[in-house]
Every structure is written in C-alpha cells, then in structure tokens.
C-alpha cells in the first residue's frame, strides 16, 4: 500500500492537504500551497512537511497520562488466553484432519524473532539489518522477514487499531484517549502474542510470568555497553563510526574525514595496520589508483557514491562486518531505491525509511537499477574488499562471492536501443538546425539561419563515424588531424573528458560531408579564439556533468519534433547502432575495420588490431566511411 503523500493537485498549483486527527471531517483540512507545478518536487516537499506535521502532533500526544500498568496487564492476560486458545484449536484440528499444523517449530521460531523485532522497532520501519542473525540460512531469513512484513501490515491495516482499542475497552472498562494509549495497547498485543508463541515445554510454566517478563523494560532499547575484553575496531584517523541512522550526509562527512587523512599507503601492516572502516579503505584505494594513474576524478566520485549507497542500504560501516547476506539485502533494497535518488539536496538526509516512503509513493518503473548498473555496484564493493584484503592485509570474510548475485541482462544488446532506419535518419536531419532556423535562439523554428555549433556538428559526426555522443561532444581543437591528405578525428582522453575504455582511443577518418559543411573552418575559428575545445559551449559546469548535458534539451526536442514524438526512443546511441548496421551490411568492409572505427575490442586475439600504430590502416577505414551517402 502506498504511503500517504497528502498531495492535492490542481491545474496550476499543487497543495499539501491533510486533516487533523480526531477533528470532525466537517472541519476544513489544513492546506498549504507548495508553490510548484512539478509533482516530483512537490512529493519531496510533502515528505518533509509530513515529518514536521508529525512532530507537532506528537507534542500533543502526552497531554493524557499513560494507561496504568495494572490495566495493561489485565488486557495482556485476556489477549494471551485468546492466543493460546486459538493455538490449541489449530493443533486439535491438525490432529483430527491430518493436515500440517500451521505452527511448525521453524515457523514458531521465525514468529518469535519477527515479534521481538516488531516490539523493539515498531511496525513502521523495515526489518533492520542489525536484527539479522548471521547464523540464519537464506530460507530462515526469508521466513522471518516474511512474517515480520505480514504482521506489520496487519498492524497498520485500516481498522486494526480501532479493533484493539475496542478489545481493550471491553477487557478493562477504560477508554483510551491518546496516541500514546494506542501505542501501549499495540505493544501489549505483540507481547501477548510473543508469550503465546513460546515452545510447548515452556508453556507448562505459568504464562503470567512470561507476560510480566515481556512487560518489563526492554534492556536492548537502552544504550549498549562495550564489552571490556572486546577491542574497539581500528578506524582510519579522523573517522568516527556513525551511531545514529545512516544518511548520505553523515556518510559524506565520514568519507571527507578519511580523504583528509594523511597516511603512508606503503607500510608494514603488522606494525601499523590500516583502519577497517569502509570510508578509509575506499579513499585509500582511490589514492592508490590515482598515484598509479589508473583512475580519474569522475571514476573516483562514482566509486565513492556507490560505496556510500551500499553502506546506507545495508547499515554496514566496516569491511570486516560484510557477509554474504549483506549483499543479498543490498540487492533487494536497491530494487526499491528511486532512480532519481540523490538528485535533490533533501535526499542527503534520507534514512532507509525515508527512501522506502519515496518508493511507496512512486511507480514501479521509477525504482531500481538496470542489471548492468547493479553489477557495477557489486564490482565496486568487490574492489574495495579485494583492496582491503590484498593490499592492506585486512581479514575479510572469505565466503563472500559477488558473482552469485550478478544480474543477467533481460535484453540482447541489439534490443536495448533501436537503430534509425534510413527514412528516419533523413527525416531527423531535415530539422531547422541543419536546414535553416529562425535565429541562434530559435533553433526549432524554420528560417534561413544556420548556426554551426555543437548542436549542429555533434549528431552529424556521430552519424558519420559511429562515435559515442560524449566522446564527440568533448573533442578538442587538436583532435582534427590530417593524414595522407585527408582529415581524421584523433579520439583520445584529455583532462576534461575520459573515454570508456582503452579500445576507445582511435583514429577515425572524417566523412567528406563534414569537411564541406565547414568543420575544419570551425576548428580554425575556435583555435584562433584561444579555445582548447572544439565545442566550448558544451563544457560541463561541474565535474559531475557531461559534455552532452548542455545538448540534452535541444537534442531531445528536435528528435521529438522530427519523429512524431519519437515513440521508439531513438537517441544518440541509436545513431551509433545505425552506423554499425550500415557497415555490417557492406560485404567489402572487414569486421576488424568496423570494430576499429567503433572503438570495440576484437572477440579474440586473432581479431585484435595488427595494423599500424593507429589500428587498421587509415585508408581502409576511410574507404568504409565514405560508403555512406550524405545525410542531407
């Protein structure tokens, strides 16, 4: 059931609307204008407002004194008797009919664990990682969580609280009058059920003692004390473990502290062992890779964000804590994370419960990660654990196997994105961007102005070379080179733009249409202005953004305009697919030539490139590219 968002949508405004509990429905609800038409933004704000609303309501919750213990105890006795009677009847019918008893010993044990967790954490929180017994088998864990979810849903179901209040009133002649009273009744209900779920041999003891024991303060709720003989975990200097619920903001502070730590990465681990905190291991792995020149800042930030999310969803902060079941929890919980999580500053303070609330109010299609993306998370976790074990000699659970949890693709590579058909390609380049627009600021309206910039050239270059949009958008003025009287694009990584892999470095001949459309003159003009980038207007405004980010709006709009709404979802990668398909259909084009142009590795050593320093001979690649007809 979706969590309430209290949104009231009007044509020109979205409101937060909520009725005040216990007031007559004839009273007008509280309504607050959220000042936005964006439903996603309104949803985020509504969650924050709900928290504030609950805080105000809680301030009124303690106006009445709590229910006296004697009355709570009386209700528990009645409830306990009812639970026990129900169990006896079930057992009697199981004996008579021969059917399986609904309370097997396995289920009884799972029920006890689930109820104890509900009593400690309440029904409004997901099953906490800390409550999981590492000795449980996957089947046992699944059963405990299933019962926990089932009982939590029952407690939260409409009418359940009213039913318990009526029972309490019948048993005690006392009318509950506050939310605190409701909480006492619900706890008594759960503790009575827990007492009834004890094994039969324990049932011979007076169950009244069990109810009294259950009704005593839960010592587990008190701050835990450290065992005197148990050494504190070794942490990176400056890093402290988070004692409250994890949030990204708290993890950011932890990782920043680890990043700021100045320590020798090459030292005796016997004399001076490394910290076992995830933040420290992650930051040291990044420093180690960057010293060796194998990781840039974007890759480093991607590793940090993935490891932080792993910690946030599993509650784990030390590499020595990780067990196989943590990976299973991560897989299950990541499937509930909104695809836009961390796109808003408010997400920095989201706990796992907040993430679940956002998920409950969202469509299923907006949740989870694609198989390939999920697998990269596992790869990063595996990389951190391998670094801790292999480089820092940290003792890691040897049974961890991330390969068991990898997701398989549900679509063939060719099915993920459709390729442009020839008529669609022709239609795309009939757009005013290439045929003449109103002016520089009205690129989608027909006119007689042709403005040659990144929006004009990047899709053309991708269509003629099969390049990736990002690598083409980030070309430098020095990328255009002359080879044997012809021009080519020397695609290499640089300080502002990396490439996907080693095979992406390549020399690609330029189609003659690009030359006649003034790409060389454009390069010369940019160079005369002192620019280093071929399309400086596409330079990202931050490290987290890509070159194609500046193109996204106009590129999406022109595709929709030319392709009747673009129902097939054709995009820049579709141009690459079209180019690849075109070369595949040319019998005279060798497979090695096609792979080299696209920046793909061969399938085996025999297909690796044995041409000159720049791959297959330039002339062979030039001949293949020139087979393409002009786009317009």
Coordinates of C-alpha atoms in Angstrom, one line a residue:
X1 CA 0.0 0.0 0.0
X2 CA 1.4 3.4 -0.9
X3 CA 2.4 5.8 1.8
X4 CA 0.2 8.8 2.0
X5 CA 1.7 11.9 0.3
X6 CA -1.2 14.3 1.1
X7 CA -0.8 16.0 -2.3
X8 CA -3.8 17.8 -3.7
X9 CA -3.2 18.6 -7.4
X10 CA -4.8 21.5 -9.1
X11 CA -4.2 22.6 -12.7
X12 CA -1.9 25.5 -11.7
X13 CA -0.8 24.6 -8.2
X14 CA -0.1 21.6 -6.0
X15 CA -1.1 21.7 -2.4
X16 CA -0.2 19.8 0.8
X17 CA -3.6 18.8 2.2
X18 CA -4.1 16.9 5.5
X19 CA -6.9 16.5 8.0
X20 CA -6.1 16.8 11.7
X21 CA -6.7 13.5 13.5
X22 CA -9.7 13.4 15.9
X23 CA -11.3 16.5 14.4
X24 CA -14.6 16.2 12.7
X25 CA -14.5 15.7 8.9
X26 CA -16.8 18.7 8.6
X27 CA -13.8 20.8 9.6
X28 CA -11.7 22.0 6.6
X29 CA -8.4 20.3 6.2
X30 CA -5.1 22.0 6.6
X31 CA -3.9 23.2 3.1
X32 CA -0.5 24.6 2.2
X33 CA 0.4 25.7 -1.3
X34 CA 3.8 24.1 -2.3
X35 CA 4.5 26.8 -4.9
X36 CA 5.4 24.4 -7.7
X37 CA 3.8 22.6 -10.6
X38 CA 6.5 19.9 -10.6
X39 CA 5.0 16.8 -9.0
X40 CA 8.3 15.2 -8.2
X41 CA 9.5 18.3 -6.3
X42 CA 6.1 18.5 -4.6
X43 CA 6.4 14.9 -3.5
X44 CA 9.8 15.5 -1.9
X45 CA 8.5 18.6 -0.1
X46 CA 5.4 16.7 1.1
X47 CA 7.5 14.1 2.8
X48 CA 9.4 16.9 4.7
X49 CA 6.1 18.6 5.6
X50 CA 4.7 15.3 6.9
X51 CA 7.7 14.9 9.2
X52 CA 7.1 18.4 10.6
X53 CA 3.4 17.7 10.9
X54 CA 4.0 14.6 12.9
X55 CA 6.4 16.5 15.2
X56 CA 3.6 19.0 16.0
X57 CA 1.1 16.2 16.6
X58 CA 3.5 14.4 18.9
X59 CA 3.7 17.5 21.1
X60 CA 0.0 16.9 21.9
X61 CA 0.4 13.1 22.4
X62 CA 1.4 13.3 26.1
X63 CA -1.5 15.5 27.4
X64 CA -3.0 12.4 29.0
X65 CA -1.2 10.2 31.5
X66 CA -0.3 6.7 30.2
X67 CA -2.6 3.8 30.9
X68 CA -1.9 2.3 34.3
X69 CA 0.3 -0.9 34.2
X70 CA -2.4 -2.9 36.0
X71 CA -4.9 -2.3 33.2
X72 CA -2.3 -3.1 30.5
X73 CA -1.5 -6.3 32.4
X74 CA -5.2 -7.2 32.5
X75 CA -5.5 -6.7 28.8
X76 CA -2.4 -8.9 28.2
X77 CA -3.9 -11.7 30.2
X78 CA -7.0 -11.7 28.2
X79 CA -5.2 -11.5 24.9
X80 CA -2.7 -14.2 25.9
X81 CA -5.6 -16.6 26.8
X82 CA -7.2 -15.9 23.4
X83 CA -3.9 -16.6 21.5
X84 CA -3.3 -19.8 23.5
X85 CA -6.9 -21.0 22.9
X86 CA -6.5 -20.3 19.1
X87 CA -3.3 -22.4 19.1
X88 CA -5.0 -25.2 20.9
X89 CA -7.8 -25.3 18.4
X90 CA -5.5 -25.2 15.5
X91 CA -3.5 -28.1 17.0
X92 CA -6.7 -30.1 17.7
X93 CA -7.9 -29.7 14.1
X94 CA -4.4 -30.6 12.7
X95 CA -4.5 -33.8 14.8
X96 CA -8.1 -34.6 13.6
X97 CA -7.7 -33.8 9.9
X98 CA -4.1 -34.8 9.5
X99 CA -3.2 -31.6 7.8
X100 CA 0.1 -29.8 8.6
X101 CA 0.0 -27.7 11.8
X102 CA 0.1 -24.0 10.8
X103 CA 2.7 -23.5 13.6
X104 CA 5.7 -25.7 12.8
X105 CA 8.7 -25.4 15.1
X106 CA 10.5 -23.5 12.3
X107 CA 7.6 -21.1 11.9
X108 CA 7.3 -20.7 15.6
X109 CA 11.0 -19.7 15.9
X110 CA 10.6 -17.3 13.0
X111 CA 7.5 -15.8 14.6
X112 CA 9.3 -15.2 17.8
X113 CA 12.2 -13.4 16.0
X114 CA 9.7 -11.3 14.0
X115 CA 7.7 -10.3 17.0
X116 CA 10.7 -9.4 19.1
X117 CA 11.8 -7.1 16.3
X118 CA 8.4 -5.6 16.0
X119 CA 8.3 -4.9 19.7
X120 CA 11.7 -3.2 19.5
X121 CA 11.4 -1.2 16.3
X122 CA 7.6 -0.9 15.7
X123 CA 5.6 -1.7 12.5
X124 CA 6.5 1.4 10.5
X125 CA 10.2 0.6 9.9
X126 CA 11.6 -2.1 7.6
X127 CA 13.2 -5.1 9.1
X128 CA 16.5 -3.8 10.4
X129 CA 19.9 -5.2 9.4
X130 CA 21.0 -5.3 13.0
X131 CA 18.2 -7.8 13.8
X132 CA 19.5 -10.4 11.4
X133 CA 21.2 -13.4 12.9
X134 CA 24.3 -14.3 10.8
X135 CA 23.7 -18.0 11.5
X136 CA 20.3 -17.9 9.7
X137 CA 20.1 -19.7 6.4
X138 CA 18.6 -17.8 3.4
X139 CA 15.3 -19.8 4.0
X140 CA 15.2 -18.8 7.7
X141 CA 16.0 -15.2 6.9
X142 CA 13.3 -15.1 4.2
X143 CA 10.7 -16.6 6.5
X144 CA 11.4 -14.2 9.4
X145 CA 11.2 -11.2 7.1
X146 CA 8.0 -12.6 5.5
X147 CA 6.3 -12.9 8.9
X148 CA 7.6 -9.5 10.1
X149 CA 6.2 -7.9 7.0
X150 CA 2.9 -9.8 7.3
X151 CA 2.4 -8.8 11.0
X152 CA 3.5 -5.2 10.3
X153 CA 1.0 -4.9 7.5
X154 CA -1.8 -6.3 9.7
X155 CA -1.0 -3.8 12.5
X156 CA -1.0 -0.9 10.0
X157 CA -4.2 -2.1 8.2
X158 CA -7.3 0.1 8.4
X159 CA -9.5 -0.7 11.4
X160 CA -6.9 -2.8 13.2
X161 CA -6.2 -0.1 15.9
X162 CA -9.9 0.5 16.4
X163 CA -10.4 -3.2 16.9
X164 CA -7.7 -3.4 19.5
X165 CA -9.0 -0.3 21.3
X166 CA -12.5 -1.9 21.5
X167 CA -11.0 -5.1 22.9
X168 CA -9.0 -3.1 25.4
X169 CA -12.1 -1.2 26.5
X170 CA -14.1 -4.4 26.8
X171 CA -11.4 -6.0 29.0
X172 CA -10.7 -3.1 31.3
X173 CA -13.7 -0.7 31.0
X174 CA -11.1 2.0 30.3
X175 CA -11.4 4.3 27.2
X176 CA -8.1 5.1 25.6
X177 CA -7.8 8.8 24.8
X178 CA -4.4 9.4 23.1
X179 CA -1.9 8.1 20.6
X180 CA 0.3 7.1 23.5
X181 CA -2.5 4.9 24.8
X182 CA -2.7 3.3 21.3
X183 CA 1.0 2.6 21.4
X184 CA 0.7 0.9 24.8
X185 CA -2.2 -1.3 23.6
X186 CA -0.3 -2.3 20.4
X187 CA 2.8 -3.2 22.4
X188 CA 0.7 -5.3 24.8
X189 CA -0.9 -7.1 21.9
X190 CA 2.5 -8.0 20.4
X191 CA 4.0 -9.1 23.8
X192 CA 1.0 -11.3 24.4
X193 CA 1.4 -12.9 21.0
X194 CA 5.1 -13.5 21.8
X195 CA 4.3 -15.1 25.1
X196 CA 1.8 -17.4 23.3
X197 CA 4.4 -18.4 20.7
X198 CA 6.8 -20.0 23.2
X199 CA 7.5 -23.7 22.7
X200 CA 5.2 -26.2 24.3
X201 CA 7.7 -27.2 27.0
X202 CA 7.9 -23.6 28.1
X203 CA 4.1 -23.3 28.0
X204 CA 3.9 -25.6 31.1
X205 CA 5.2 -22.7 33.2
X206 CA 2.7 -20.1 34.2
X207 CA 2.3 -17.8 31.2
X208 CA 1.6 -15.0 33.5
X209 CA 5.4 -14.9 34.3
X210 CA 6.1 -14.6 30.6
X211 CA 3.7 -11.7 30.2
X212 CA 5.4 -10.0 33.2
X213 CA 8.8 -10.6 31.7
X214 CA 7.6 -9.2 28.3
X215 CA 6.1 -6.2 30.0
X216 CA 9.4 -5.3 31.7
X217 CA 11.5 -2.6 30.1
X218 CA 13.4 -3.9 27.1
X219 CA 17.1 -3.6 28.1
X220 CA 18.0 -3.9 24.4
X221 CA 16.5 -0.4 24.0
X222 CA 19.0 1.1 26.4
X223 CA 22.4 2.2 25.1
X224 CA 24.6 -0.8 24.7
X225 CA 27.8 -1.1 26.7
X226 CA 31.1 -2.2 25.2
X227 CA 32.4 -5.5 26.5
X228 CA 35.5 -4.8 28.5
X229 CA 37.6 -7.5 26.7
X230 CA 36.4 -6.6 23.2
X231 CA 38.8 -4.2 21.5
X232 CA 37.4 -1.2 19.7
X233 CA 37.6 -1.5 15.9
X234 CA 40.6 0.1 14.3
X235 CA 39.5 3.1 12.3
X236 CA 41.2 5.5 9.9
X237 CA 42.5 8.6 11.7
X238 CA 39.8 11.2 11.9
X239 CA 36.9 8.8 11.1
X240 CA 34.2 8.0 13.6
X241 CA 31.5 5.4 13.3
X242 CA 28.0 6.8 12.9
X243 CA 25.9 5.8 15.9
X244 CA 22.5 7.2 14.6
X245 CA 20.6 6.0 11.5
X246 CA 22.8 6.4 8.4
X247 CA 22.2 9.2 5.9
X248 CA 24.2 10.2 2.9
X249 CA 25.1 13.5 4.6
X250 CA 26.6 11.6 7.6
X251 CA 28.5 9.3 5.2
X252 CA 29.8 12.2 3.2
X253 CA 31.3 13.7 6.4
X254 CA 32.8 10.3 7.2
X255 CA 34.3 9.9 3.7
X256 CA 35.6 13.5 3.8
X257 CA 37.4 12.8 7.1
X258 CA 39.0 9.7 5.5
X259 CA 40.0 11.6 2.4
X260 CA 41.7 14.3 4.6
X261 CA 43.7 11.7 6.4
X262 CA 47.4 11.9 5.6
X263 CA 49.0 8.4 6.0
X264 CA 51.6 6.3 4.4
X265 CA 50.0 3.8 2.0
X266 CA 53.1 1.7 1.8
X267 CA 53.8 0.5 5.4
X268 CA 54.1 -2.6 7.5
X269 CA 50.5 -3.8 8.2
X270 CA 51.8 -5.9 11.1
X271 CA 53.4 -2.9 12.9
X272 CA 50.9 -0.3 11.7
X273 CA 47.6 -1.9 10.4
X274 CA 45.1 0.1 8.4
X275 CA 41.7 1.1 9.5
X276 CA 38.8 -1.2 8.6
X277 CA 36.2 1.4 8.0
X278 CA 34.7 1.5 4.5
X279 CA 35.3 5.2 4.2
X280 CA 39.1 4.8 4.8
X281 CA 39.5 1.7 2.6
X282 CA 37.6 3.4 -0.2
X283 CA 39.6 6.6 0.0
X284 CA 42.9 4.8 0.2
X285 CA 42.0 2.6 -2.8
X286 CA 41.3 5.8 -4.8
X287 CA 44.6 7.4 -3.7
X288 CA 46.5 4.2 -4.6
X289 CA 44.8 4.1 -8.1
X290 CA 45.4 7.8 -8.8
X291 CA 49.1 7.6 -7.8
X292 CA 49.4 4.8 -10.4
X293 CA 47.4 6.8 -13.0
X294 CA 44.6 4.3 -13.3
X295 CA 41.7 6.4 -12.0
X296 CA 40.4 9.9 -12.8
X297 CA 38.3 12.1 -10.5
X298 CA 35.0 11.1 -12.2
X299 CA 35.7 7.4 -11.7
X300 CA 36.7 8.1 -8.1
X301 CA 33.5 10.0 -7.4
X302 CA 31.5 7.2 -8.9
X303 CA 33.2 4.7 -6.6
X304 CA 32.5 6.9 -3.5
X305 CA 28.8 7.3 -4.4
X306 CA 28.3 3.5 -4.9
X307 CA 30.1 2.5 -1.7
X308 CA 28.1 5.1 0.3
X309 CA 24.8 3.8 -1.1
X310 CA 25.9 0.2 -0.2
X311 CA 26.6 1.4 3.4
X312 CA 23.4 3.3 3.5
X313 CA 21.2 0.4 2.4
X314 CA 23.0 -2.3 4.5
X315 CA 23.9 -0.3 7.6
X316 CA 27.5 -1.6 7.4
X317 CA 30.4 0.7 8.0
X318 CA 33.4 -1.6 8.3
X319 CA 34.7 -4.0 5.7
X320 CA 35.3 -6.7 8.4
X321 CA 31.5 -6.7 9.0
X322 CA 30.4 -7.7 5.5
X323 CA 28.9 -11.1 5.0
X324 CA 27.1 -12.7 2.0
X325 CA 23.7 -11.9 3.4
X326 CA 24.6 -8.1 3.4
X327 CA 24.9 -8.4 -0.4
X328 CA 21.5 -10.1 -0.6
X329 CA 20.0 -7.3 1.4
X330 CA 21.7 -4.7 -0.8
X331 CA 20.3 -6.3 -3.9
X332 CA 16.8 -6.4 -2.5
X333 CA 16.8 -2.9 -1.2
X334 CA 18.5 -1.3 -4.2
X335 CA 15.4 -2.5 -6.2
X336 CA 13.3 -0.2 -4.0
X337 CA 15.5 2.9 -4.5
X338 CA 14.1 5.6 -6.8
X339 CA 16.1 6.2 -10.0
X340 CA 16.3 9.9 -9.1
X341 CA 17.5 9.3 -5.6
X342 CA 20.2 11.9 -4.7
X343 CA 19.0 14.3 -7.4
X344 CA 17.6 16.6 -4.7
X345 CA 19.6 18.1 -1.8
X346 CA 16.8 16.9 0.6
X347 CA 17.9 13.3 -0.2
X348 CA 21.1 13.9 1.7
X349 CA 19.2 13.5 5.0
X350 CA 17.1 10.5 3.9
X351 CA 17.3 7.3 6.0
X352 CA 16.4 3.9 4.7
X353 CA 12.8 4.5 6.0
X354 CA 12.6 7.8 4.0
X355 CA 13.8 6.0 0.9
X356 CA 11.1 3.5 1.3
X357 CA 8.5 6.2 1.8
X358 CA 9.6 7.7 -1.5
X359 CA 9.5 4.3 -3.2
X360 CA 6.0 3.6 -1.9
X361 CA 4.7 6.8 -3.4
X362 CA 6.4 6.1 -6.8
X363 CA 5.6 4.0 -9.8
X364 CA 7.4 0.6 -10.0
X365 CA 9.1 1.7 -13.3
X366 CA 10.8 4.6 -11.4
X367 CA 12.5 2.2 -9.0
X368 CA 15.6 0.0 -9.1
X369 CA 18.6 -0.2 -11.4
X370 CA 19.3 -1.8 -14.7
X371 CA 21.2 -5.2 -14.5
X372 CA 24.4 -3.6 -15.9
X373 CA 24.2 -0.7 -13.4
X374 CA 23.5 -3.1 -10.5
X375 CA 26.5 -5.2 -11.5
X376 CA 28.8 -2.2 -11.4
X377 CA 27.7 -1.6 -7.7
X378 CA 28.8 -5.2 -6.9
X379 CA 32.1 -4.7 -8.8
X380 CA 32.9 -1.6 -6.7
X381 CA 32.1 -3.4 -3.4
X382 CA 34.2 -6.3 -4.5
X383 CA 37.0 -4.0 -5.5
X384 CA 37.0 -2.4 -2.0
X385 CA 37.0 -5.7 -0.2
X386 CA 39.8 -7.1 -2.5
X387 CA 41.9 -3.9 -1.9
X388 CA 41.4 -4.3 1.9
X389 CA 42.4 -8.0 1.8
X390 CA 45.1 -8.0 -0.9
X391 CA 46.8 -4.6 -0.3
X392 CA 46.1 -3.9 3.3
X393 CA 46.1 -7.5 4.7
X394 CA 42.8 -6.9 6.4
X395 CA 40.9 -10.1 7.3
X396 CA 37.8 -10.3 5.2
X397 CA 35.1 -12.9 5.2
X398 CA 36.4 -15.4 2.6
X399 CA 32.9 -16.8 1.8
X400 CA 31.8 -13.5 0.1
X401 CA 31.0 -14.1 -3.6
X402 CA 29.6 -11.2 -5.5
X403 CA 29.3 -13.2 -8.7
X404 CA 26.4 -15.2 -7.3
X405 CA 24.3 -12.1 -7.1
X406 CA 25.1 -10.6 -10.5
X407 CA 22.0 -9.9 -12.6
X408 CA 21.8 -11.1 -16.2
X409 CA 20.6 -8.8 -19.0
X410 CA 17.0 -9.4 -19.9
X411 CA 17.5 -8.0 -23.4
X412 CA 20.0 -8.7 -26.1
X413 CA 22.4 -5.8 -26.8
X414 CA 20.8 -5.0 -30.1
X415 CA 17.4 -4.8 -28.5
X416 CA 18.3 -2.2 -25.8
X417 CA 18.2 0.7 -28.3
X418 CA 16.6 0.8 -31.7
X419 CA 18.6 1.9 -34.7
X420 CA 17.5 4.7 -37.0
X421 CA 16.0 3.4 -40.2
X422 CA 17.2 5.2 -43.4
X423 CA 14.0 7.2 -43.7
X424 CA 14.1 8.2 -40.0
X425 CA 17.7 9.3 -40.4
X426 CA 16.8 11.5 -43.4
X427 CA 13.8 12.9 -41.5
X428 CA 15.9 13.8 -38.5
X429 CA 18.4 15.9 -40.5
X430 CA 15.5 17.8 -42.2
X431 CA 15.2 19.7 -38.9
X432 CA 15.8 23.5 -39.0
X433 CA 19.1 23.1 -37.1
X434 CA 20.6 21.7 -40.3
X435 CA 18.2 23.2 -42.9
X436 CA 17.9 26.8 -41.5
X437 CA 16.4 28.1 -38.3
X438 CA 14.8 31.4 -37.2
X439 CA 17.9 32.6 -35.3
X440 CA 20.5 31.4 -32.8
X441 CA 17.9 31.3 -30.0
X442 CA 15.0 29.8 -32.1
X443 CA 16.7 26.7 -33.4
X444 CA 13.4 24.7 -33.8
X445 CA 11.6 27.3 -36.0
X446 CA 12.3 27.2 -39.7
X447 CA 14.2 30.2 -41.2
X448 CA 17.3 30.9 -43.2
X449 CA 20.0 30.9 -40.4
X450 CA 22.3 28.0 -40.0
X451 CA 24.3 28.3 -36.7
X452 CA 27.2 25.8 -36.7
X453 CA 28.0 24.8 -33.2
X454 CA 27.9 21.6 -31.1
X455 CA 24.2 21.1 -31.7
X456 CA 24.8 21.2 -35.4
X457 CA 28.0 19.2 -35.6
X458 CA 27.9 16.5 -32.8
X459 CA 24.9 14.5 -34.2
X460 CA 26.4 14.7 -37.7
X461 CA 29.8 13.5 -36.6
X462 CA 28.2 10.6 -34.6
X463 CA 26.1 9.6 -37.6
X464 CA 29.1 9.6 -39.9
X465 CA 31.7 8.0 -37.5
X466 CA 29.6 5.8 -35.2
X467 CA 31.2 7.7 -32.3
X468 CA 29.7 8.0 -28.8
X469 CA 27.9 11.3 -28.2
X470 CA 30.1 12.1 -25.1
X471 CA 33.4 11.5 -26.8
X472 CA 32.4 13.6 -29.8
X473 CA 31.0 16.4 -27.8
X474 CA 34.2 16.6 -25.8
X475 CA 36.6 16.7 -28.8
X476 CA 39.5 19.2 -28.6
X477 CA 40.7 21.5 -31.4
X478 CA 43.7 19.3 -31.7
X479 CA 41.5 16.2 -32.3
X480 CA 41.2 17.1 -36.0
X481 CA 44.4 15.8 -37.8
X482 CA 45.5 15.5 -41.4
X483 CA 46.5 12.0 -42.6
X484 CA 47.8 11.4 -46.2
X485 CA 45.8 14.4 -47.4
X486 CA 42.6 13.5 -45.7
X487 CA 41.2 14.6 -42.3
X488 CA 40.5 12.4 -39.3
X489 CA 39.4 12.6 -35.7
X490 CA 42.0 11.6 -33.2
X491 CA 39.8 10.4 -30.3
X492 CA 41.8 10.4 -27.0
X493 CA 41.1 11.1 -23.4
X494 CA 42.1 14.5 -22.0
X495 CA 41.9 16.4 -18.7
X496 CA 38.2 17.3 -19.1
X497 CA 36.9 14.1 -20.7
X498 CA 37.7 10.5 -20.3
X499 CA 36.9 7.6 -22.6
X500 CA 35.0 4.4 -21.9
X501 CA 38.0 2.0 -22.3
X502 CA 41.4 1.5 -23.9
X503 CA 39.8 0.5 -27.2
X504 CA 38.0 3.9 -27.4
X505 CA 41.3 5.5 -28.3
X506 CA 41.3 5.5 -32.1
X507 CA 41.8 7.5 -35.3
X508 CA 38.6 7.8 -37.3
X509 CA 38.6 9.2 -40.8
X510 CA 36.3 12.1 -41.4
X511 CA 33.4 11.9 -44.0
X512 CA 33.7 14.4 -46.8
X513 CA 30.3 15.9 -46.0
X514 CA 31.7 17.1 -42.6
X515 CA 34.5 18.9 -44.4
X516 CA 32.2 20.6 -46.9
X517 CA 30.0 21.7 -44.0
X518 CA 32.8 23.7 -42.6
X519 CA 34.1 21.6 -39.7
X520 CA 37.7 22.5 -40.5
X521 CA 36.9 26.2 -40.6
X522 CA 35.1 25.8 -37.3
X523 CA 38.2 24.2 -35.8
X524 CA 40.4 27.0 -37.1
X525 CA 38.0 29.7 -35.7
X526 CA 37.9 28.1 -32.2
X527 CA 41.7 27.8 -32.2
X528 CA 42.1 31.5 -33.2
X529 CA 39.9 32.4 -30.2
X530 CA 42.3 30.5 -27.9
X531 CA 39.8 27.7 -27.2
X532 CA 41.0 24.2 -26.4
X533 CA 37.7 22.5 -27.0
X534 CA 36.1 22.1 -30.4
X535 CA 32.7 22.9 -28.9
X536 CA 33.5 25.1 -25.8
X537 CA 29.8 25.9 -25.2
X538 CA 29.3 22.3 -24.2
X539 CA 31.9 22.4 -21.5
X540 CA 30.3 20.9 -18.3
X541 CA 29.6 23.3 -15.4
X542 CA 30.7 20.8 -12.9
X543 CA 32.7 17.5 -12.6
X544 CA 29.5 15.6 -12.2
X545 CA 28.0 16.7 -15.5
X546 CA 28.9 15.5 -19.0
X547 CA 29.5 17.4 -22.2
X548 CA 26.2 16.2 -23.7
X549 CA 24.3 17.6 -20.7
X550 CA 24.3 21.0 -22.5
X551 CA 22.8 19.4 -25.6
X552 CA 20.2 17.3 -23.9
X553 CA 17.2 19.7 -24.1
X554 CA 17.5 20.8 -27.7
X555 CA 18.6 17.3 -28.9
X556 CA 15.6 15.7 -27.3
X557 CA 13.2 18.3 -28.6
X558 CA 14.4 18.1 -32.2
X559 CA 14.1 14.3 -32.2
X560 CA 10.5 14.5 -30.8
X561 CA 9.7 17.2 -33.4
X562 CA 11.0 15.3 -36.4
X563 CA 10.0 11.8 -35.4
X564 CA 6.4 12.3 -34.3
X565 CA 7.1 12.2 -30.6
X566 CA 9.9 9.7 -31.0
X567 CA 7.9 6.7 -29.8
X568 CA 10.9 4.3 -30.4
X569 CA 13.1 6.4 -28.1
X570 CA 15.7 6.9 -30.7
X571 CA 18.8 8.7 -29.4
X572 CA 22.5 9.4 -29.9
X573 CA 23.4 5.8 -29.3
X574 CA 20.8 4.8 -32.0
X575 CA 22.9 6.8 -34.5
X576 CA 25.9 4.6 -33.5
X577 CA 23.8 1.5 -34.0
X578 CA 22.7 2.7 -37.4
X579 CA 26.3 3.3 -38.4
X580 CA 27.3 -0.1 -37.2
X581 CA 24.5 -1.8 -39.0
X582 CA 25.3 0.0 -42.2
X583 CA 28.9 -1.2 -42.2
X584 CA 27.8 -4.7 -41.3
X585 CA 25.8 -4.8 -44.5
X586 CA 28.8 -3.8 -46.6
X587 CA 30.4 -7.0 -47.8
X588 CA 33.6 -5.3 -48.7
X589 CA 34.1 -3.9 -45.2
X590 CA 36.2 -6.2 -42.9
X591 CA 35.0 -6.9 -39.4
X592 CA 38.3 -5.7 -38.0
X593 CA 37.9 -2.4 -39.8
X594 CA 34.4 -1.9 -38.4
X595 CA 35.4 -2.7 -34.9
X596 CA 38.4 -0.4 -35.0
X597 CA 36.2 2.5 -36.2
X598 CA 33.7 1.9 -33.5
X599 CA 36.3 1.6 -30.8
X600 CA 35.4 -2.1 -30.0
X601 CA 37.9 -4.8 -29.0
X602 CA 38.1 -7.9 -31.1
X603 CA 36.4 -11.1 -29.8
X604 CA 39.7 -12.9 -29.6
X605 CA 43.4 -12.3 -30.1
X606 CA 43.1 -13.0 -33.8
X607 CA 40.7 -10.1 -34.1
X608 CA 42.9 -7.6 -32.2
X609 CA 44.4 -4.9 -34.3
X610 CA 47.7 -5.8 -36.0
X611 CA 47.8 -2.7 -38.3
X612 CA 49.8 0.4 -37.7
X613 CA 50.1 2.4 -34.5
X614 CA 46.6 3.9 -35.0
X615 CA 44.9 0.5 -35.6
X616 CA 43.8 -0.7 -39.0
X617 CA 45.2 1.2 -42.0
X618 CA 43.6 4.7 -42.3
X619 CA 42.9 4.2 -46.0
X620 CA 40.8 1.1 -45.3
X621 CA 38.8 2.9 -42.6
X622 CA 38.4 6.0 -44.9
X623 CA 37.0 3.8 -47.7
X624 CA 34.5 2.2 -45.4
X625 CA 33.2 5.6 -44.0
X626 CA 33.0 7.1 -47.5
X627 CA 30.5 4.4 -48.5
X628 CA 27.8 6.3 -46.5
X629 CA 25.5 8.5 -48.5
X630 CA 25.1 12.2 -47.4
X631 CA 22.6 12.8 -44.6
X632 CA 21.2 15.8 -46.5

